[in-house]
Amino acid sequence: MAKHATPMLDQLETGPWPSFVSDIKQEAATRAANPKGLDYQIPVDCPDDLLGVLELSYNDGETHWKHGGIVGVFGYGGGVIGRYCDQPEQFPGVAHFHTVRLNQPAGKYYTTDFLRQLCDIWDLRGSGLTNMHGATGDIVLLGTTTPQLEEVFWEVTHNLNNDLGGSGSNLRTPAACLGESRCEYACYDTQAASYNLTMEYQDELHRPAFPYKFKFKFDGCPNGCVAAMARSDFSVVGTWKDSIKIDQEAVAAYVAGEFKPNAGAHSGKDWGAFDIEAEVINRCPSAAMKWEGGKLAIDRSECVRCMHCINTMPRALRIGDERGASILCGAKAPILDGAQMSSLIIPFIEASGDFEEIKEVIENIWDWWMEEGKNRERLGETMRRLSLQKLLEVTGQTPTAHNVQEPRHNPYIFFKEEDVPGGWDRDINAYRKRHQR
Amino acid sequence: MAFISSGYNPAKPMEGRITDIGPREFTEFLPPVIKANKGKWAYHEILEPGVLVHVGESGDKVFTVRVGAARLMSVTHIREICEIADKHCDGHLRFTTRNNVEFMTDSEEKLAALKEDLSSRKFDGGSHKFPIGGTGAGITNIVHTQGWVHCHTPATDASGPVKAVMDSVFSDFQNHRLPAPVRISLACCINMCGAVHCSDIGLVGIHRKPPMIDHEWTDQLCEIPLAVASCPTAAVRPTKIELDGKKVNTIAIKNERCMYCGNCYTMCPALPISDGEGDGVVIMVGGKVSNRISQPKFSKVVVAYIPNEMPRWPTLTEKVKLIIDIYADNAMKYERLGDWIERIGWEKFFELTGFEFTEHLIDDFRDHAYYTWRQTTQFKF
């Protein structure tokens, strides 16, 4: 028997898509039955009370969660988000309902052993509810009390050999697409990059020292499955310098209808026979392709590596061999000065080994941003305030036409004094000899 | 409840403490076929919606079944996922960036049993536990935020509207009929955790009333200068008022400057902003992250306000469905929603959808706004 009547939420149990309400109810029932005979360390009925408080929000259209408090684990400035309910008498099970963020493994592959250990910890010491995963990528353990925070941290580090993720004004948990593990488009090992940089910057991840949050995301190719260019202050996007590799026989097989275009992504509608002219050649954004006499040709010097032809004919076209990454900076969601997309800083950088080249860029950016950034100012906003050329300067990049969509719209140009013959100190008296007052 | 110690001693917090170990090394978790072919995959095919095969240069194959999931997931549900992965996938699985779960096997024989097992499992309420789909030119899972389940600033719920929208577009989760993938995202406030601002369809909770001011508590709960500095439109200023016969330091808000972003509330809990009458959802369309054919772009607002209609947000789901159907009928193959709209022109989009164009849809925020006004005589009557 449910603790609270939830007529509104019950209506979200029907329909085909997995119902989170059914799942929370299932958890509530499991905890009530307690098949393992656990001595639950936080209120047994917290899933019931979560449904109760959510039903209240469904009735009044307002949230019933207060501001986060300052809770955490000793020595860390992030990884735990304090959360208190504003109706604790009605819903004591969720009066204190803090979130713990755990650093997910790169690419989000798991073994069932790991997940079960995690479930065991969270069963005993938390609500039994999670997010798999949070928007940034962390495993989110949803809801526990303050006394359990150190206990969860101890168990997670000692028994699960895993650490907390980031929150607050620190490096946020890096995230990567699955990359080379299961994708033929990956131009570098995104998982290795994510893991390597996460380990390198543990201090920055756990102890906030920045003006605001800072996100790394690693996309293996310009398709951007982890949305690095939209979401991260420092976006690493795989690319290549040489020619797309062409298997002419496989191209012919697509043309002959033997292979399904786009790996079969359009199978739900009859789009007619594959037309390489219409679907590939004429769609090339930089008109870099030719189809003549049954042969496909791509002009490397005109190719902008948009991925369309490769996506459309994955069995015929492969990314080039001279692989690395482009670095773009400054993406963020709208809060506060409007949304920003990442801007191209480095057209091509090596992305292998220990990723030293990339780390050098990051550290130069941090030195500058920590000095110049205002409180709660994302890198993208600092760039807008102080200019792209400033970021290029601090990262040691020589500006190129690659950095801009188009050159400046005005002649309001700043010059350095040393770049102007004779400098800026001039003699007014000498001037007056040539020009009367 | 008897307190069970993990081993942590609060009197000696540094004793035996382990810190800064990071996540587990990802290679520990890779299935053998993935490990063996990493970096050496030749091509992939989508065999049917939700089912992929990746073929290695070695000739090895890995079959993947992708299933939808509610991002909010109980340990009971995770254990069931583990049970399935043990049964069919030698104890391996992965999650996707968009909160789907992927079960992988290197044997075509095991694939049929895996699919059948996943399809057969339902929650008591009748919904699928593991619907197969989310690939190709269809609709995959909606990335979303916490909403009323766990957040202090939302203007709408997240899990509820996501469930309602996914129910209404469910056939497209299991089909490839669309011209290109359609990525839907939902954020419960304009902080927009997740790439909502670059989605084909972005659903965003908004407030429409300026914050209230809890004068009695402002000075005790907040650093007033921080709250003042937090306002992007300079609507917040410090002030002193007479309260119960004594002067208190507090805050004043110029209502006409407020765009209800809630940033001051994040800085100062004495400025609550949410409001059952005023809050609701906007629909944004035409964003994308991929560089395919066209450049990444932001989503644009096409419906400035839809009230929160609990529990199933019927107006919202109906409008989302309408956008998808009109796009499916009109766009060219490979053309993302935003690319299609740019080709036909925004005036045409409003004509086709019947959405009302109001003053609320003209950008007036900072410098970005000017670049969105039409500066040509090229338009469609």
GROMACS .gro file of C-alpha atoms in nm, chain A residues 424-437:
model
   14
  424TRP     CA    1   5.248   5.689  -2.914
  425ASP     CA    2   5.449   5.957  -2.733
  426ARG     CA    3   5.437   6.259  -2.959
  427ASP     CA    4   5.552   6.619  -2.914
  428ILE     CA    5   5.256   6.858  -2.921
  429ASN     CA    6   5.489   7.153  -2.977
  430ALA     CA    7   5.641   6.994  -3.285
  431TYR     CA    8   5.285   6.930  -3.407
  432ARG     CA    9   5.190   7.294  -3.352
  433LYS     CA   10   5.478   7.404  -3.570
  434ARG     CA   11   5.302   7.226  -3.854
  435HIS     CA   12   4.940   7.300  -3.751
  436GLN     CA   13   4.821   7.627  -3.594
  437ARG     CA   14   4.580   7.613  -3.301
   0.00000   0.00000   0.00000
